[in-house]
Short mmCIF file of C-alpha atoms in Angstrom, two decimals:
data_model
loop_
_atom_site.label_atom_id
_atom_site.label_comp_id
_atom_site.label_asym_id
_atom_site.label_seq_id
_atom_site.Cartn_x
_atom_site.Cartn_y
_atom_site.Cartn_z
CA MET A 81 21.55 -3.62 -19.61
CA ALA A 82 23.02 -5.75 -16.83
CA GLN A 83 22.39 -9.47 -16.96
CA LEU A 84 20.89 -11.46 -14.12
CA PRO A 85 23.64 -12.80 -11.83
CA ASN A 86 24.01 -16.56 -11.55
CA ASP A 87 23.76 -16.43 -7.76
CA ALA A 88 20.59 -14.31 -7.62
CA PRO A 89 18.46 -15.49 -4.69
CA VAL A 90 15.05 -16.91 -5.51
CA LEU A 91 12.56 -17.14 -2.66
CA LEU A 92 9.61 -18.63 -4.47
CA ARG A 93 7.65 -21.37 -2.72
CA ASN A 94 9.90 -24.45 -2.81
CA VAL A 95 12.31 -23.19 -5.46
CA SER A 96 15.91 -23.86 -4.52
CA ASP A 97 17.40 -24.18 -8.01
CA GLY A 98 19.10 -20.83 -8.63
CA LYS A 99 19.35 -21.63 -12.35
CA ARG A 100 15.65 -20.89 -12.70
CA ALA A 101 16.54 -17.22 -12.58
CA GLU A 102 18.54 -17.56 -15.78
CA ASP A 103 16.65 -20.19 -17.77
CA GLY A 104 14.13 -17.74 -19.19
CA ARG A 105 11.28 -18.85 -16.96
CA PHE A 106 10.80 -15.49 -15.25
CA ALA A 107 9.13 -12.65 -17.12
CA VAL A 108 9.92 -10.23 -14.29
CA GLN A 109 11.81 -10.60 -11.02
CA ALA A 110 12.71 -8.49 -7.98
CA ILE A 111 15.71 -9.20 -5.77
CA ASP A 112 15.97 -7.77 -2.24
CA LEU A 113 13.68 -4.90 -3.22
CA VAL A 114 13.35 -1.98 -0.82
CA LYS A 115 11.22 1.12 -1.33
CA ASP A 116 11.01 3.88 1.28
CA TYR A 117 9.08 7.13 1.20
CA GLY A 118 9.71 10.20 3.32
CA HIS A 119 12.35 10.85 5.97
CA GLY A 120 12.76 10.79 9.73
CA GLU A 121 9.49 10.45 11.61
CA ASN A 122 7.62 10.43 8.29
CA LEU A 123 9.61 7.49 6.88
CA VAL A 124 7.38 4.79 5.38
CA HIS A 125 8.75 1.36 4.45
CA ALA A 126 6.58 0.48 1.45
CA LEU A 127 8.64 -2.57 0.40
CA ARG A 128 10.84 -4.48 2.84
CA HIS A 129 13.50 -6.64 1.12
CA VAL A 130 11.10 -8.35 -1.28
CA ASP A 131 12.28 -11.33 -3.35
CA ILE A 132 9.75 -12.39 -5.95
CA GLY A 133 9.62 -13.69 -9.51
CA PHE A 134 6.73 -14.17 -11.92
CA GLU A 135 7.00 -17.01 -14.41
CA ARG A 136 6.26 -16.62 -18.10
CA GLY A 137 2.89 -17.80 -19.31
CA ARG A 138 1.12 -17.51 -15.95
CA PHE A 139 -1.64 -15.34 -14.53
CA SER A 140 -0.57 -14.04 -11.12
CA ALA A 141 -2.44 -11.85 -8.65
CA ILE A 142 -1.03 -9.54 -5.98
CA MET A 143 -3.42 -8.85 -3.10
CA GLY A 144 -3.35 -7.07 0.22
CA PRO A 145 -5.06 -4.46 2.39
CA SER A 146 -4.79 -0.77 1.53
CA GLY A 147 -1.27 0.44 2.17
CA SER A 148 0.20 -3.06 2.09
CA GLY A 149 2.66 -2.29 -0.71
CA LYS A 150 1.01 -4.23 -3.53
CA SER A 151 0.68 -1.25 -5.89
CA THR A 152 4.18 -0.05 -5.02
CA LEU A 153 5.52 -3.47 -6.00
CA MET A 154 3.78 -3.32 -9.36
CA HIS A 155 5.02 0.22 -10.02
CA THR A 156 8.63 -0.70 -9.26
CA LEU A 157 8.46 -3.90 -11.32
CA ALA A 158 7.13 -1.89 -14.26
CA GLY A 159 9.75 0.82 -13.93
CA LEU A 160 7.11 3.43 -13.07
CA ASP A 161 8.75 4.15 -9.72
CA SER A 162 12.36 4.09 -8.57
CA VAL A 163 13.65 1.75 -5.86
CA THR A 164 15.54 2.62 -2.70
CA SER A 165 17.68 -0.50 -3.07
CA GLY A 166 17.50 -3.89 -4.71
CA ARG A 167 17.26 -4.97 -8.33
CA VAL A 168 14.47 -5.50 -10.87
CA PHE A 169 14.90 -7.69 -13.95
CA LEU A 170 12.69 -7.84 -17.00
CA GLY A 171 13.52 -11.20 -18.50
CA GLY A 172 17.29 -11.38 -18.02
CA ASP A 173 17.87 -7.63 -18.25
CA GLU A 174 18.15 -5.34 -15.25
CA ILE A 175 15.97 -2.22 -15.45
CA THR A 176 16.92 -0.59 -12.16
CA GLY A 177 19.19 2.33 -12.90
CA LEU A 178 17.91 2.95 -16.42
CA LYS A 179 17.29 6.55 -17.43
CA ASP A 180 13.73 7.83 -17.89
CA ASN A 181 13.93 7.84 -21.68
CA GLU A 182 15.31 4.28 -21.66
CA LEU A 183 12.48 3.15 -19.40
CA THR A 184 9.94 4.80 -21.69
CA VAL A 185 11.25 2.88 -24.70
CA LEU A 186 11.36 -0.35 -22.71
CA ARG A 187 7.80 0.01 -21.42
CA ARG A 188 6.52 0.80 -24.89
CA SER A 189 7.96 -2.39 -26.38
CA LYS A 190 8.16 -4.94 -23.56
CA ILE A 191 5.48 -4.06 -20.99
CA GLY A 192 1.71 -3.83 -21.37
CA PHE A 193 -0.61 -1.99 -18.99
CA ILE A 194 -4.29 -2.44 -18.17
CA PHE A 195 -5.86 0.18 -15.92
CA GLN A 196 -9.02 0.38 -13.87
CA SER A 197 -10.19 3.46 -15.82
CA PHE A 198 -9.56 1.94 -19.30
CA ASN A 199 -7.67 5.10 -20.49
CA LEU A 200 -9.02 4.84 -24.03
CA LEU A 201 -8.79 7.91 -26.25
CA PRO A 202 -12.41 8.99 -26.85
CA MET A 203 -11.87 10.50 -30.31
CA PHE A 204 -10.43 7.29 -31.76
CA THR A 205 -12.09 4.01 -32.71
CA ALA A 206 -11.49 0.76 -30.87
CA GLU A 207 -9.11 -0.33 -33.63
CA GLN A 208 -7.13 2.92 -33.43
CA ASN A 209 -6.89 2.62 -29.65
CA ILE A 210 -5.65 -0.96 -29.90
CA LEU A 211 -2.96 0.01 -32.42
CA MET A 212 -1.91 3.19 -30.57
CA PRO A 213 1.26 1.68 -28.96
CA LEU A 214 2.49 0.69 -32.42
CA THR A 215 1.48 4.05 -33.89
CA LEU A 216 3.48 5.90 -31.23
CA ALA A 217 6.49 3.65 -31.81
CA GLY A 218 6.28 4.02 -35.59
CA GLY A 219 5.73 0.29 -35.99
CA LYS A 220 3.39 -1.76 -38.15
CA PRO A 221 0.95 -4.31 -36.74
CA ASP A 222 1.34 -8.02 -37.19
CA ARG A 223 -2.05 -8.54 -38.82
CA GLU A 224 -2.20 -12.22 -37.94
CA TRP A 225 -1.58 -11.43 -34.25
CA TYR A 226 -4.01 -8.52 -34.35
CA SER A 227 -6.76 -10.70 -35.83
CA ARG A 228 -6.12 -13.41 -33.26
CA LEU A 229 -6.34 -10.86 -30.44
CA VAL A 230 -9.63 -9.28 -31.47
CA GLU A 231 -11.20 -12.67 -32.20
CA THR A 232 -10.08 -14.13 -28.87
CA LEU A 233 -11.36 -11.06 -27.00
CA GLY A 234 -14.65 -11.05 -28.89
CA ILE A 235 -14.41 -7.48 -30.22
CA ALA A 236 -13.96 -8.09 -33.95
CA ASP A 237 -17.39 -6.57 -34.62
CA ARG A 238 -16.71 -3.47 -32.47
CA LEU A 239 -13.50 -2.20 -34.04
CA LYS A 240 -15.07 0.83 -35.75
CA HIS A 241 -16.91 1.94 -32.60
CA ARG A 242 -15.65 4.73 -30.36
CA PRO A 243 -15.36 4.14 -26.59
CA SER A 244 -18.64 5.97 -25.89
CA GLU A 245 -20.41 3.40 -28.06
CA LEU A 246 -19.04 0.44 -26.08
CA SER A 247 -20.04 -1.09 -22.76
CA GLY A 248 -17.64 -1.03 -19.83
CA GLY A 249 -16.70 -4.65 -20.42
CA GLN A 250 -16.10 -4.02 -24.12
CA GLN A 251 -13.95 -0.99 -23.35
CA GLN A 252 -11.79 -3.05 -21.00
CA ARG A 253 -11.43 -5.75 -23.65
CA VAL A 254 -10.20 -3.09 -26.07
CA ALA A 255 -7.74 -1.99 -23.37
CA ILE A 256 -6.56 -5.60 -22.99
CA ALA A 257 -6.00 -5.89 -26.75
CA ARG A 258 -4.05 -2.61 -26.67
CA ALA A 259 -1.86 -3.99 -23.87
CA LEU A 260 -1.17 -7.18 -25.83
CA ILE A 261 -0.70 -5.78 -29.34
CA THR A 262 3.09 -5.41 -28.96
CA ARG A 263 3.44 -8.97 -27.58
CA PRO A 264 4.96 -7.65 -24.34
CA GLN A 265 7.05 -9.79 -22.02
CA VAL A 266 4.62 -9.02 -19.19
CA VAL A 267 1.29 -7.25 -18.74
CA PHE A 268 0.55 -5.40 -15.50
CA ALA A 269 -3.15 -5.03 -14.69
CA ASP A 270 -4.01 -2.52 -11.95
CA GLU A 271 -7.48 -3.28 -10.52
CA PRO A 272 -8.76 -4.08 -14.06
CA THR A 273 -12.32 -4.82 -12.86
CA GLY A 274 -12.58 -1.95 -10.38
CA ASN A 275 -15.02 0.05 -12.54
CA LEU A 276 -17.08 -2.91 -13.76
CA ASP A 277 -20.23 -4.65 -12.55
CA SER A 278 -20.01 -8.30 -11.53
CA ALA A 279 -21.04 -9.67 -14.93
CA SER A 280 -18.57 -7.50 -16.85
CA SER A 281 -15.87 -8.29 -14.28
CA ALA A 282 -16.30 -12.03 -14.78
CA GLU A 283 -16.17 -11.50 -18.54
CA VAL A 284 -12.95 -9.48 -18.42
CA LEU A 285 -11.25 -11.86 -15.97
CA SER A 286 -12.14 -14.80 -18.20
CA PHE A 287 -10.53 -13.03 -21.15
CA LEU A 288 -7.41 -12.28 -19.11
CA LYS A 289 -7.16 -15.96 -18.22
CA GLN A 290 -7.79 -16.88 -21.83
CA SER A 291 -5.00 -14.57 -23.02
CA VAL A 292 -2.61 -16.53 -20.81
CA LYS A 293 -3.85 -20.00 -21.75
CA GLU A 294 -4.39 -19.45 -25.46
CA LEU A 295 -2.08 -16.55 -26.34
CA GLY A 296 0.82 -17.41 -24.04
CA GLN A 297 0.85 -14.04 -22.29
CA THR A 298 2.14 -13.28 -18.78
CA ILE A 299 -0.15 -11.22 -16.57
CA VAL A 300 0.49 -9.75 -13.12
CA MET A 301 -2.69 -8.29 -11.65
CA VAL A 302 -3.07 -6.10 -8.57
CA THR A 303 -6.48 -6.52 -6.96
CA HIS A 304 -8.29 -6.27 -3.63
CA ASP A 305 -11.01 -8.63 -4.91
CA ALA A 306 -10.79 -12.25 -3.75
CA VAL A 307 -13.07 -13.39 -6.58
CA ALA A 308 -10.78 -11.74 -9.14
CA ALA A 309 -7.77 -13.44 -7.57
CA SER A 310 -9.48 -16.83 -7.92
CA TYR A 311 -9.14 -16.55 -11.71
CA SER A 312 -5.34 -16.48 -11.40
CA ASP A 313 -2.87 -19.37 -11.35
CA ARG A 314 -1.14 -17.94 -8.30
CA ALA A 315 -1.92 -15.27 -5.71
CA ILE A 316 0.55 -13.34 -3.56
CA VAL A 317 -0.73 -11.64 -0.41
CA PHE A 318 1.09 -8.53 0.76
CA ALA A 319 1.09 -6.85 4.17
CA ASP A 320 3.45 -4.26 5.63
CA GLY A 321 5.60 -4.34 2.51
CA ARG A 322 6.23 -8.09 2.74
CA ILE A 323 4.88 -11.27 1.18
CA VAL A 324 2.81 -13.03 3.83
CA ALA A 325 1.16 -15.73 1.70
CA ASP A 326 1.85 -17.38 -1.65
CA VAL A 327 -1.02 -19.51 -2.97
CA ASP A 328 -1.20 -21.77 -6.01
CA HIS A 329 -4.61 -22.16 -7.68
CA PRO A 330 -6.33 -19.78 -5.24
CA GLU A 331 -10.01 -20.02 -4.38
CA ALA A 332 -12.21 -17.01 -3.62
CA GLU A 333 -13.17 -18.06 -0.09
CA GLN A 334 -9.58 -18.92 0.77
CA MET A 335 -8.30 -15.54 -0.42
CA SER A 336 -11.12 -13.69 1.31
CA ASP A 337 -10.17 -15.35 4.60
CA LEU A 338 -6.52 -14.41 4.13
CA LEU A 339 -7.39 -10.78 3.39
CA MET A 340 -9.68 -10.60 6.39
CA ARG A 341 -6.91 -11.94 8.58
CA GLU A 342 -4.49 -9.32 7.28
CA ARG A 343 -7.00 -6.54 7.88
CA LYS A 344 -7.46 -7.70 11.47
CA LEU A 345 -3.72 -7.83 11.96
CA ALA A 346 -3.40 -4.33 10.53
CA ILE A 347 -5.94 -3.07 13.09
CA ARG A 348 -4.08 -4.84 15.89
CA ASP A 349 -0.77 -3.39 14.73
CA SER A 350 -2.22 0.12 14.69
CA ILE A 351 -3.13 -0.30 18.36
CA MET A 352 0.25 -1.55 19.54
CA PRO A 353 3.67 -2.24 17.96
CA ARG A 354 4.18 -5.73 16.61
CA HIS A 355 7.68 -6.09 18.03
CA GLY A 356 8.78 -5.73 21.64
CA VAL A 357 5.32 -6.41 23.10
CA GLU A 358 4.69 -9.27 25.50
CA GLN A 359 2.47 -12.11 24.32
CA SER A 360 0.19 -11.51 27.29
CA GLN A 361 -0.25 -7.90 26.19
CA ILE A 362 -1.14 -8.87 22.64
CA GLY A 363 -3.44 -11.68 23.65
CA GLY A 364 -6.38 -9.53 24.68
CA VAL A 365 -6.31 -7.44 21.54
CA GLY A 366 -5.73 -10.47 19.34
CA SER A 367 -8.63 -12.34 20.90
CA ALA A 368 -10.93 -9.38 20.43
CA LEU A 369 -10.02 -9.29 16.74
CA GLY A 370 -10.17 -13.05 16.27
CA VAL A 371 -6.42 -13.25 15.64
CA ALA A 372 -4.01 -15.48 17.53
CA ALA A 373 -1.26 -13.73 19.46
CA SER A 374 1.32 -15.67 17.46
CA SER A 375 0.09 -15.13 13.93
CA GLY A 376 2.84 -16.69 11.80
CA ARG A 377 2.56 -13.96 9.20
CA HIS A 378 5.61 -14.58 7.09
CA ALA A 379 5.85 -16.81 4.05
CA MET A 380 7.65 -20.11 4.49
CA PRO A 381 9.35 -21.02 1.21
CA GLY A 382 10.29 -24.46 2.53
CA SER A 383 6.70 -25.56 2.98
CA ASN A 384 5.41 -28.32 0.73
CA SER A 385 1.82 -27.14 0.77
CA GLY A 386 0.14 -25.06 -1.92
CA MET A 387 -0.25 -22.22 0.55
CA HIS A 388 2.10 -20.91 3.17
CA TYR A 389 2.15 -17.86 5.35
#
């Protein structure tokens, strides 16, 4: 697999030291990532020249309105979808251009997944579900790591139960253990609390945070929930296939305000094009939506604040 170039651009907050791309700090990174769907009048720009990296040992959230590109970003970073152009690196190895069978092997050993719908096999016990990635790969579990996982996630007394005998929160904790059993370089969580009540959601999010702090894992979570994002170390807000905000130590109210702003802008943009329209023309619509005519949507990597957009 190709190695990360020394001159790879890094557009992360105030990062100007290009060596960060090669010092092992990034678990996964995208460089100038473009993803288009369709052709001609039906062409959709899902990702527009995205530069982003996620550091090892951190809990990051990707947020945005429906259709913003957040799920597309996760799918391309995980090798679940191809890219139109640009490069994706897992650690220092490039995964863009790998064949399907190579991606399958890579995902099995280096990437963990947590889904909204749990995706547990109903005929198997919690323990069997947790060990399934190793079973499929023909590997043997590291019993010390396995014990640490189930103890940390609070499911040591539920290992012989089948999914139907577990609560929603317990099922998601089993799914988290399954994602972590291979000690992946990065875990992608796609709306992991989407099917849970508020109490179970808080429980699962706490365990995700704990897996980062105590187990040294790297988690990238896609969510539309501002409260869920507040559990993360860093939150990225997406709109129109671009990063429009990058927030360290996000708070729920702060993220809710950002999402509301992006939804209002999306409504405004559906009424009239964003480019080539006079300020006076936009003003009336913007005022009606509570959005300034000059919205300053794009991230400003040179800013010294914890949040920029």
